[in-house]
Short mmCIF file of C-alpha atoms in Angstrom, two decimals:
data_model
loop_
_atom_site.label_atom_id
_atom_site.label_comp_id
_atom_site.label_asym_id
_atom_site.label_seq_id
_atom_site.Cartn_x
_atom_site.Cartn_y
_atom_site.Cartn_z
CA MET A 1 0.32 -0.12 0.04
CA ARG A 2 0.87 3.66 -0.49
CA LEU A 3 0.72 5.97 2.15
CA LEU A 4 1.23 9.98 1.63
CA VAL A 5 1.58 11.36 5.06
CA VAL A 6 0.76 14.79 5.03
CA GLY A 7 2.36 17.40 7.85
CA ARG A 8 5.30 18.33 9.06
CA LEU A 9 6.71 14.82 10.79
CA ASN A 10 7.60 15.90 14.35
CA GLY A 11 8.10 13.39 17.36
CA GLN A 12 4.67 11.26 17.14
CA LEU A 13 3.98 11.40 13.67
CA SER A 14 7.23 9.92 12.61
CA SER A 15 6.92 7.50 15.39
CA ALA A 16 2.82 6.44 13.52
CA VAL A 17 5.16 6.51 9.75
CA LYS A 18 7.28 3.45 10.89
CA MET A 19 5.23 2.28 11.98
CA ALA A 20 3.87 2.41 9.36
CA MET A 21 5.98 1.05 7.35
CA SER A 22 6.82 -2.11 9.58
CA ALA A 23 3.39 -2.83 8.40
CA GLY A 24 4.18 -2.26 4.56
CA ALA A 25 3.68 0.74 3.99
CA LYS A 26 5.32 2.53 0.65
CA VAL A 27 5.51 5.64 2.65
CA SER A 28 6.12 9.34 1.04
CA HIS A 29 5.58 12.60 2.63
CA VAL A 30 4.73 16.96 2.49
CA GLU A 31 4.42 19.16 4.77
CA SER A 32 1.06 20.77 3.09
CA ILE A 33 -2.14 20.52 1.36
CA GLU A 34 -0.87 22.34 -1.82
CA ALA A 35 2.39 20.37 -1.75
CA ALA A 36 -0.36 16.68 -1.49
CA THR A 37 -2.26 17.65 -4.30
CA HIS A 38 0.19 18.78 -6.93
CA ALA A 39 2.47 15.34 -5.94
CA LEU A 40 -0.89 13.22 -6.68
CA ARG A 41 -1.53 15.87 -9.25
CA ALA A 42 2.54 14.39 -11.29
CA GLY A 43 1.82 10.98 -11.10
CA GLN A 44 3.14 10.10 -7.60
CA GLY A 45 -0.03 8.35 -6.74
CA ALA A 46 -1.37 6.98 -3.65
CA ASP A 47 -4.17 4.71 -1.91
CA LEU A 48 -3.92 6.68 1.29
CA MET A 49 -3.47 10.27 2.83
CA MET A 50 -2.19 10.29 6.45
CA VAL A 51 -2.56 14.15 7.44
CA ASP A 52 -2.80 16.06 10.44
CA TYR A 53 -5.97 16.88 11.66
CA GLU A 54 -4.45 20.70 12.26
CA LEU A 55 -4.29 21.46 8.24
CA ASP A 56 -7.26 22.28 6.61
CA ILE A 57 -8.65 18.33 5.64
CA GLY A 58 -11.38 19.85 3.71
CA ALA A 59 -9.79 21.59 1.70
CA LEU A 60 -7.23 19.22 0.65
CA ILE A 61 -10.20 16.77 -0.04
CA ALA A 62 -12.21 19.73 -2.17
CA ALA A 63 -8.68 20.43 -3.75
CA ASN A 64 -8.04 16.33 -4.88
CA GLU A 65 -12.33 16.50 -6.07
CA ALA A 66 -11.66 19.35 -8.22
CA GLU A 67 -7.88 17.74 -9.78
CA ARG A 68 -10.83 14.56 -9.89
CA ILE A 69 -8.61 13.04 -7.31
CA ARG A 70 -9.99 10.50 -5.03
CA VAL A 71 -7.73 8.91 -2.18
CA PRO A 72 -9.31 7.96 0.98
CA ILE A 73 -7.97 10.36 4.38
CA VAL A 74 -7.02 8.92 7.86
CA ALA A 75 -6.70 11.93 10.09
CA CYS A 76 -3.69 12.06 13.04
CA GLY A 77 -3.27 13.85 15.99
CA VAL A 78 -1.49 14.70 19.82
CA GLY A 79 -3.71 15.29 22.54
CA ALA A 80 -6.73 15.88 20.09
CA ASP A 81 -9.89 16.15 21.88
CA ALA A 82 -13.64 14.33 21.06
CA ALA A 83 -14.31 17.40 19.14
CA GLY A 84 -10.81 18.06 17.18
CA ALA A 85 -11.67 14.97 15.97
CA ALA A 86 -15.18 14.73 15.25
CA ALA A 87 -14.03 17.53 12.98
CA ALA A 88 -12.05 16.15 10.65
CA ILE A 89 -13.90 13.22 10.64
CA ARG A 90 -16.74 16.03 9.83
CA ALA A 91 -14.40 17.34 6.31
CA GLY A 92 -13.82 14.47 5.69
CA ALA A 93 -11.37 11.90 6.80
CA LYS A 94 -12.78 8.15 7.18
CA GLU A 95 -10.60 7.08 10.65
CA PHE A 96 -8.55 9.85 12.75
CA ILE A 97 -5.85 8.11 14.95
CA PRO A 98 -4.77 9.60 18.00
CA LEU A 99 -0.99 10.20 18.91
CA PRO A 100 1.33 8.60 20.75
CA PRO A 101 1.01 6.40 17.91
CA ASP A 102 -0.03 2.50 18.59
CA ALA A 103 1.32 0.23 15.97
CA GLU A 104 -1.59 -2.43 16.48
CA LEU A 105 -3.94 0.48 16.05
CA ILE A 106 -2.41 1.67 12.66
CA ALA A 107 -1.61 -1.25 11.01
CA SER A 108 -5.56 -2.20 11.96
CA VAL A 109 -6.38 1.32 10.11
CA LEU A 110 -4.66 0.62 6.99
CA ALA A 111 -6.18 -2.19 6.31
CA ALA A 112 -9.82 -1.52 6.80
CA VAL A 113 -9.03 2.17 4.86
CA SER A 114 -6.67 1.10 1.93
CA ASP A 115 -9.20 -2.26 1.31
CA ASP A 116 -6.07 -4.52 -0.44
CA ASN A 117 -5.52 -6.60 2.62
CA ARG A 118 -7.68 -9.98 1.13
CA PRO A 119 -5.92 -12.66 1.23
CA MET A 120 -6.27 -15.18 -1.04
CA ILE A 121 -9.28 -18.41 1.42
CA VAL A 122 -9.68 -21.25 -0.98
CA THR A 123 -10.19 -24.38 0.03
CA ASP A 124 -12.47 -26.04 -2.67
CA GLN A 125 -10.87 -28.14 -4.97
CA VAL A 126 -13.45 -26.08 -8.24
CA MET A 127 -11.15 -22.84 -7.14
CA LYS A 128 -8.15 -24.16 -5.90
CA SER A 129 -7.31 -24.93 -10.43
CA VAL A 130 -8.19 -20.88 -11.12
CA ILE A 131 -5.48 -20.88 -8.42
CA ALA A 132 -3.36 -22.93 -10.12
CA LEU A 133 -3.71 -21.69 -13.74
CA ALA A 134 -3.16 -18.21 -12.35
CA ASP A 135 0.20 -19.62 -10.81
CA GLN A 136 1.42 -20.42 -14.25
CA VAL A 137 0.71 -16.53 -15.77
CA ALA A 138 1.16 -15.35 -12.85
CA PRO A 139 5.12 -14.16 -14.01
CA SER A 140 4.29 -13.05 -17.59
CA ASP A 141 3.67 -9.57 -18.99
CA ALA A 142 0.29 -11.41 -20.88
CA SER A 143 -3.20 -9.43 -20.53
CA ILE A 144 -5.45 -11.36 -18.80
CA LEU A 145 -9.55 -11.15 -18.61
CA ILE A 146 -11.02 -11.98 -15.03
CA THR A 147 -14.64 -12.89 -15.66
CA GLY A 148 -17.29 -13.41 -13.24
CA GLU A 149 -19.79 -12.67 -11.46
CA SER A 150 -20.60 -9.68 -9.37
CA GLY A 151 -19.47 -10.48 -5.97
CA VAL A 152 -16.61 -14.05 -6.70
CA GLY A 153 -14.07 -11.73 -5.99
CA LYS A 154 -12.39 -10.88 -8.75
CA GLU A 155 -9.93 -7.68 -8.06
CA VAL A 156 -8.91 -9.67 -5.11
CA ILE A 157 -8.09 -12.91 -8.20
CA ALA A 158 -6.38 -9.61 -10.13
CA ARG A 159 -3.73 -8.63 -6.75
CA TYR A 160 -2.59 -11.95 -6.56
CA LEU A 161 -1.95 -12.16 -9.99
CA HIS A 162 0.55 -8.94 -9.26
CA GLN A 163 1.77 -9.98 -5.93
CA LYS A 164 2.94 -12.98 -7.92
CA SER A 165 4.34 -11.46 -10.46
CA ARG A 166 8.11 -10.03 -12.32
CA ARG A 167 6.09 -6.55 -10.49
CA ALA A 168 5.43 -6.99 -7.61
CA ASN A 169 6.97 -4.30 -5.93
CA ARG A 170 5.96 -1.64 -8.88
CA PRO A 171 2.25 -0.04 -8.29
CA PHE A 172 -1.09 -2.46 -9.27
CA ILE A 173 -2.99 0.50 -9.89
CA SER A 174 -7.14 0.40 -10.12
CA VAL A 175 -9.80 1.62 -12.20
CA ASN A 176 -13.30 1.34 -11.89
CA CYS A 177 -14.16 1.51 -15.14
CA ALA A 178 -18.14 1.38 -14.38
CA ALA A 179 -17.80 3.96 -11.29
CA ILE A 180 -16.43 7.13 -13.33
CA PRO A 181 -18.07 8.80 -15.72
CA GLU A 182 -17.67 8.66 -19.44
CA ASN A 183 -16.37 11.80 -20.40
CA LEU A 184 -14.14 11.93 -17.36
CA LEU A 185 -12.57 8.26 -17.89
CA GLU A 186 -10.09 9.57 -20.97
CA SER A 187 -8.56 11.85 -18.28
CA GLU A 188 -8.36 9.17 -15.45
CA LEU A 189 -7.18 6.83 -16.90
CA PHE A 190 -4.58 9.17 -20.35
CA GLY A 191 -4.27 11.95 -17.57
CA HIS A 192 -4.19 15.81 -19.04
CA GLU A 193 -2.49 18.53 -20.14
CA LYS A 194 -2.84 21.89 -19.11
CA GLY A 195 -5.39 23.82 -19.97
CA ALA A 196 -7.08 20.40 -22.28
CA PHE A 197 -10.88 21.42 -20.59
CA THR A 198 -12.69 23.96 -18.72
CA GLY A 199 -11.22 23.33 -14.96
CA ALA A 200 -7.75 21.49 -16.24
CA VAL A 201 -5.93 23.75 -13.77
CA ALA A 202 -2.21 22.34 -14.27
CA ARG A 203 -1.06 18.92 -16.10
CA ARG A 204 -2.62 15.22 -14.33
CA ILE A 205 -0.86 12.23 -14.70
CA GLY A 206 -3.62 9.60 -16.14
CA LYS A 207 -4.18 6.46 -14.72
CA PHE A 208 -1.27 4.51 -17.49
CA GLU A 209 1.98 6.88 -15.77
CA GLU A 210 0.92 5.57 -12.40
CA ALA A 211 0.96 2.46 -12.91
CA ASN A 212 4.33 2.68 -15.47
CA GLY A 213 6.76 -0.73 -14.11
CA GLY A 214 3.31 -2.05 -12.44
CA THR A 215 -0.04 -3.31 -13.62
CA LEU A 216 -3.27 -1.53 -14.18
CA LEU A 217 -6.87 -3.43 -13.50
CA LEU A 218 -8.64 -2.35 -15.93
CA ASP A 219 -12.53 -3.15 -13.51
CA GLU A 220 -15.41 -3.49 -16.11
CA ILE A 221 -14.05 -2.88 -18.45
CA SER A 222 -16.62 -4.21 -20.17
CA GLU A 223 -18.61 -0.77 -19.31
CA MET A 224 -16.35 1.30 -21.29
CA ASP A 225 -17.70 3.16 -24.24
CA ALA A 226 -16.71 2.75 -26.97
CA ARG A 227 -14.47 5.58 -28.74
CA LEU A 228 -12.71 5.02 -25.74
CA GLN A 229 -11.82 1.83 -26.45
CA ALA A 230 -10.04 2.10 -29.18
CA LYS A 231 -8.18 4.76 -27.57
CA LEU A 232 -6.82 1.81 -24.73
CA LEU A 233 -6.57 -0.46 -27.75
CA ARG A 234 -4.06 1.66 -29.53
CA ALA A 235 -2.08 2.00 -25.87
CA ILE A 236 -2.38 -1.87 -25.68
CA GLN A 237 -1.15 -2.17 -28.70
CA GLU A 238 1.67 0.89 -29.14
CA ARG A 239 2.20 0.19 -25.03
CA GLU A 240 2.57 4.34 -25.93
CA ILE A 241 -0.97 6.64 -24.94
CA ASP A 242 -1.72 10.69 -25.31
CA ARG A 243 -2.83 12.60 -22.39
CA VAL A 244 -6.16 14.78 -23.12
CA GLY A 245 -4.76 17.68 -25.04
CA GLY A 246 -1.14 16.10 -25.67
CA THR A 247 0.99 16.98 -28.37
CA LYS A 248 2.94 14.10 -28.72
CA PRO A 249 2.98 10.24 -27.43
CA VAL A 250 4.02 9.46 -23.93
CA ARG A 251 5.85 5.53 -23.87
CA VAL A 252 4.73 3.36 -20.17
CA ASP A 253 5.49 -0.10 -19.54
CA ILE A 254 3.18 -1.84 -17.66
CA ARG A 255 0.96 -5.32 -17.95
CA ILE A 256 -2.89 -5.12 -18.61
CA LEU A 257 -5.43 -6.94 -15.92
CA ALA A 258 -9.54 -6.36 -17.03
CA THR A 259 -12.44 -8.28 -15.68
CA SER A 260 -15.99 -8.71 -17.16
CA ASN A 261 -19.30 -10.22 -15.20
CA ARG A 262 -20.99 -10.24 -18.66
CA ASP A 263 -19.73 -12.09 -21.68
CA LEU A 264 -17.83 -10.44 -23.67
CA VAL A 265 -17.94 -12.36 -27.12
CA GLN A 266 -22.05 -11.71 -26.70
CA ALA A 267 -21.39 -7.81 -25.83
CA VAL A 268 -19.22 -8.47 -29.55
CA LYS A 269 -21.91 -9.53 -30.55
CA ASP A 270 -24.07 -6.80 -29.80
CA GLY A 271 -21.99 -4.22 -31.02
CA ILE A 272 -20.91 -2.47 -27.88
CA PHE A 273 -17.21 -4.25 -27.15
CA ARG A 274 -14.49 -4.27 -29.74
CA GLU A 275 -13.26 -8.06 -30.90
CA ASP A 276 -10.05 -6.54 -31.00
CA LEU A 277 -9.47 -5.00 -28.27
CA LEU A 278 -11.36 -8.37 -26.23
CA TYR A 279 -8.46 -10.87 -28.36
CA ARG A 280 -5.72 -8.52 -26.70
CA LEU A 281 -7.51 -8.14 -22.71
CA ASN A 282 -8.02 -12.21 -23.51
CA VAL A 283 -4.47 -13.56 -23.88
CA VAL A 284 -5.41 -15.29 -20.81
CA ASN A 285 -9.14 -16.16 -19.71
CA LEU A 286 -9.85 -16.69 -15.64
CA ARG A 287 -13.52 -17.50 -15.06
CA VAL A 288 -13.93 -17.49 -11.19
CA PRO A 289 -16.53 -19.56 -10.20
CA ALA A 290 -19.41 -18.10 -8.44
CA LEU A 291 -19.27 -18.82 -4.92
CA ARG A 292 -22.44 -21.25 -4.65
CA GLU A 293 -20.18 -23.54 -7.49
CA ARG A 294 -16.79 -23.57 -4.81
CA PRO A 295 -19.07 -24.92 -1.81
CA GLY A 296 -15.82 -25.95 0.38
CA ASP A 297 -14.74 -22.30 0.36
CA VAL A 298 -18.14 -21.22 1.97
CA LEU A 299 -16.77 -21.31 5.83
CA ALA A 300 -13.35 -20.72 5.26
CA LEU A 301 -14.58 -17.39 3.85
CA ALA A 302 -16.80 -17.04 6.72
CA GLU A 303 -14.81 -17.97 9.17
CA HIS A 304 -12.01 -15.19 8.05
CA PHE A 305 -15.43 -12.46 8.00
CA VAL A 306 -15.88 -13.07 11.69
CA LYS A 307 -12.58 -13.55 13.11
CA LYS A 308 -11.54 -10.18 10.65
CA TYR A 309 -14.85 -7.69 11.68
CA SER A 310 -13.98 -9.14 15.21
CA ILE A 311 -10.94 -7.52 15.33
CA ALA A 312 -11.72 -4.59 13.40
CA ASN A 313 -14.30 -3.91 15.92
CA GLY A 314 -13.26 -5.05 19.24
CA VAL A 315 -15.35 -7.73 20.32
CA ALA A 316 -13.94 -11.35 20.76
CA ASP A 317 -13.70 -14.08 18.42
CA ARG A 318 -16.41 -16.49 18.86
CA PRO A 319 -17.04 -19.75 16.28
CA LEU A 320 -19.80 -20.97 14.47
CA SER A 321 -22.15 -22.70 16.31
CA ALA A 322 -23.53 -26.18 14.35
CA GLU A 323 -26.52 -25.16 12.57
CA ALA A 324 -24.80 -21.28 11.65
CA ARG A 325 -22.29 -23.65 9.83
CA ARG A 326 -25.33 -26.13 8.28
CA ARG A 327 -27.84 -23.15 7.21
CA LEU A 328 -24.79 -21.04 6.13
CA GLY A 329 -23.74 -24.42 3.52
CA ILE A 330 -26.96 -24.82 1.85
CA HIS A 331 -27.21 -20.93 1.14
CA ARG A 332 -27.01 -20.06 -2.77
CA TRP A 333 -25.15 -16.66 -1.55
CA PRO A 334 -27.01 -15.16 -5.00
CA GLY A 335 -24.13 -11.90 -3.93
CA ASN A 336 -21.17 -14.86 -3.61
CA VAL A 337 -18.65 -13.31 -1.49
CA ARG A 338 -19.33 -10.09 -1.48
CA GLU A 339 -22.84 -10.67 0.03
CA LEU A 340 -21.18 -13.48 2.68
CA GLU A 341 -18.85 -10.67 3.93
CA ASN A 342 -21.06 -8.70 4.69
CA ALA A 343 -23.40 -11.38 6.33
CA MET A 344 -21.15 -11.87 8.84
CA HIS A 345 -20.26 -8.84 9.81
CA ARG A 346 -23.57 -8.09 10.83
CA ALA A 347 -23.08 -12.09 12.36
CA VAL A 348 -20.82 -10.26 14.58
CA LEU A 349 -22.16 -6.86 15.09
CA LEU A 350 -26.05 -9.00 16.25
CA SER A 351 -24.39 -12.37 17.84
CA SER A 352 -24.30 -11.87 22.03
CA GLY A 353 -23.96 -15.87 23.36
CA PRO A 354 -20.55 -17.98 23.34
CA GLU A 355 -21.30 -18.62 19.86
CA ILE A 356 -22.65 -16.91 16.45
CA ASP A 357 -25.99 -18.29 15.93
CA GLU A 358 -28.38 -19.26 13.32
CA ALA A 359 -30.33 -16.09 14.47
CA ALA A 360 -27.48 -14.06 14.24
CA ILE A 361 -26.59 -14.83 10.84
CA ARG A 362 -28.89 -12.67 8.48
CA LEU A 363 -29.91 -11.75 5.15
CA PRO A 364 -29.22 -7.82 2.91
CA ASP A 365 -33.72 -7.63 4.57
CA GLY A 366 -33.30 -8.27 7.81
CA GLN A 367 -34.67 -12.41 6.61
CA PRO A 368 -32.63 -15.16 9.05
CA LEU A 369 -30.67 -17.57 6.88
CA ALA A 370 -32.91 -20.20 6.02
CA ALA A 371 -33.44 -23.78 7.88
CA ALA A 372 -33.41 -26.12 4.91
CA ASP A 373 -33.64 -24.78 0.97
CA PRO A 374 -34.45 -28.05 -0.59
CA PHE A 375 -32.92 -26.45 -3.83
CA ALA A 376 -29.30 -25.30 -2.71
CA ARG A 377 -26.82 -26.22 -5.19
CA THR A 378 -24.43 -27.27 -2.45
CA ALA A 379 -21.51 -29.73 -2.55
CA GLN A 380 -23.56 -32.83 -0.09
CA ALA A 381 -26.68 -32.03 -3.00
CA ALA A 382 -24.60 -32.83 -5.94
CA SER A 383 -22.18 -35.65 -4.41
CA LEU A 384 -25.55 -36.82 -3.22
CA ALA A 385 -26.59 -37.10 -6.74
CA ALA A 386 -23.65 -37.44 -9.03
CA GLU A 387 -24.06 -40.45 -5.82
CA GLY A 388 -27.86 -41.65 -7.21
CA ALA A 389 -26.53 -40.96 -10.86
CA SER A 390 -23.86 -43.22 -10.14
CA ARG A 391 -25.31 -46.89 -9.69
CA ASN A 392 -24.50 -49.40 -11.78
CA PHE A 393 -22.87 -47.10 -15.16
CA VAL A 394 -20.68 -50.12 -15.28
CA GLY A 395 -21.44 -51.86 -18.76
CA GLN A 396 -23.96 -49.10 -20.08
CA THR A 397 -23.85 -46.82 -22.49
CA VAL A 398 -22.70 -43.15 -22.22
CA SER A 399 -26.60 -42.82 -23.85
CA ALA A 400 -27.95 -44.69 -20.93
CA MET A 401 -25.77 -42.90 -18.25
CA GLU A 402 -26.73 -39.41 -19.49
CA GLN A 403 -30.55 -40.59 -18.86
CA GLN A 404 -29.94 -42.23 -15.71
CA LEU A 405 -27.98 -38.88 -14.82
CA ILE A 406 -30.84 -36.36 -15.95
CA ILE A 407 -33.49 -38.69 -14.78
CA ASP A 408 -32.03 -39.19 -10.55
CA THR A 409 -30.71 -35.44 -11.13
CA LEU A 410 -33.90 -34.01 -11.76
CA GLU A 411 -35.57 -36.20 -8.81
CA HIS A 412 -33.14 -34.79 -6.33
CA CYS A 413 -34.38 -31.56 -7.41
CA LEU A 414 -38.02 -32.18 -6.38
CA GLY A 415 -38.83 -32.14 -10.70
CA ASN A 416 -37.57 -28.59 -11.15
CA ARG A 417 -36.35 -28.27 -14.29
CA THR A 418 -34.52 -25.01 -13.60
CA HIS A 419 -32.74 -25.98 -10.68
CA ALA A 420 -31.66 -29.48 -12.50
CA ALA A 421 -30.30 -28.00 -14.97
CA ASN A 422 -28.37 -26.03 -13.04
CA ILE A 423 -26.86 -29.17 -11.53
CA LEU A 424 -26.12 -30.54 -14.53
CA GLY A 425 -24.31 -28.03 -16.40
CA ILE A 426 -26.59 -27.29 -19.14
CA SER A 427 -29.09 -24.90 -20.57
CA ILE A 428 -32.83 -25.45 -19.21
CA ARG A 429 -34.24 -25.67 -23.61
CA THR A 430 -31.60 -28.56 -23.30
CA LEU A 431 -32.28 -30.67 -20.34
CA ARG A 432 -36.73 -29.98 -21.94
CA ASN A 433 -35.62 -31.74 -25.00
CA LYS A 434 -34.01 -34.53 -23.41
CA LEU A 435 -36.47 -35.10 -21.46
CA LYS A 436 -39.00 -34.66 -24.07
CA GLU A 437 -37.05 -37.29 -26.05
CA TYR A 438 -37.57 -39.43 -22.67
CA THR A 439 -41.00 -39.56 -22.28
CA GLU A 440 -41.51 -39.99 -26.46
CA ALA A 441 -39.98 -43.65 -25.29
CA GLY A 442 -41.73 -44.13 -22.63
CA VAL A 443 -39.27 -43.18 -19.92
CA SER A 444 -41.40 -42.38 -17.39
CA VAL A 445 -40.10 -38.02 -16.43
CA PRO A 446 -41.02 -36.84 -12.70
CA ALA A 447 -42.84 -34.46 -11.95
CA PRO A 448 -42.68 -31.29 -10.21
CA GLN A 449 -43.43 -31.45 -6.76
CA MET A 450 -45.59 -29.78 -4.06
CA GLY A 451 -43.52 -26.52 -3.75
CA ALA A 452 -41.11 -27.29 -6.69
CA SER A 453 -42.23 -24.82 -10.30
CA ALA A 454 -41.64 -27.04 -13.20
CA ALA A 455 -40.04 -23.53 -14.18
#
């Protein structure tokens, strides 16, 4: 993590800086808010700023916003009273660190605010296969496209690739293409020269130059405007960029990673994504499976989040009860790892006993996790379906094996066609065509049972 310290380095602040460095931060320093904005504008880059609370934090944030620079701020100060700390928070600081410093407090605040301390938690074999491929391609400079549903951890994989690469000691810069308005994204990526447009009061270094020597992550690349896609393609091909309003190209040495939660092949067919850009980005594709496809990771991730938020909230780290663990395992987690993390954060706050029980684990609407879900696609459900379908396979034809697998899976799903198709990994249309063939051949096909939609 890159930390920019703003203020005079007196004894206590200097001690805090040393503690931050020991926690893994790469620290730079300026004395004034004007110098801080200038450093960020010039491409020095920071993931977090630690600012003396006696400085005008509100003015610093306003100056950065005017330059389209967004870096979270942690205020700090010696002997600050509650009013001073509250004023810093109201001005826009995310947290307040009192000085003299405490090493554990500094480490936890830096990790929480910067949000780049996200270890890779993997126990499921499906996810282990993804990590094995990531390990294989990480040392190269090949562009990698990371795909998967929202919340599966695509950025965590991107950071893992960077950490395993030859550029690990160089910057890792992430740009969320979906969060930045179209008219601002070009300047954000490529920078601009003074006077390039109204409000461009000075040269601004973009993310391409800021990432020079390191890795640039283009998060949710599918949301990028078609015109900008053409400029991005040239930058990737030529390894040089043009600042907005610039007169000569600037050479860059970066590795490109990109993520998407959409089907980019379909986006190409729909005419909203350039096919040549897809080929440039998709040298290697890493598909991150949904959490329901890697049930072995659920409890390991849940326990990690319980520990993380117990520390963050200053409460005892309590184990999950047996019933809580069972319900976590059968929930489908449509919001994936992000939903699980939020659920465990709530559970840490709501739990009051010696264990975190099932009543403390709540869905976003406040409802508890279901006691049972007959359609949940868990490891247990999949193994039961596979066990039933694998009986007496030896000596049968492939067609007969396929028929038995489909019928047994459908029985397991109480006749629900949609859930059976999901477990089998085929489309609902394919499943219906197969069932039509079986019915016409006189094979008994399970009908939807009470409470199970035919879908």
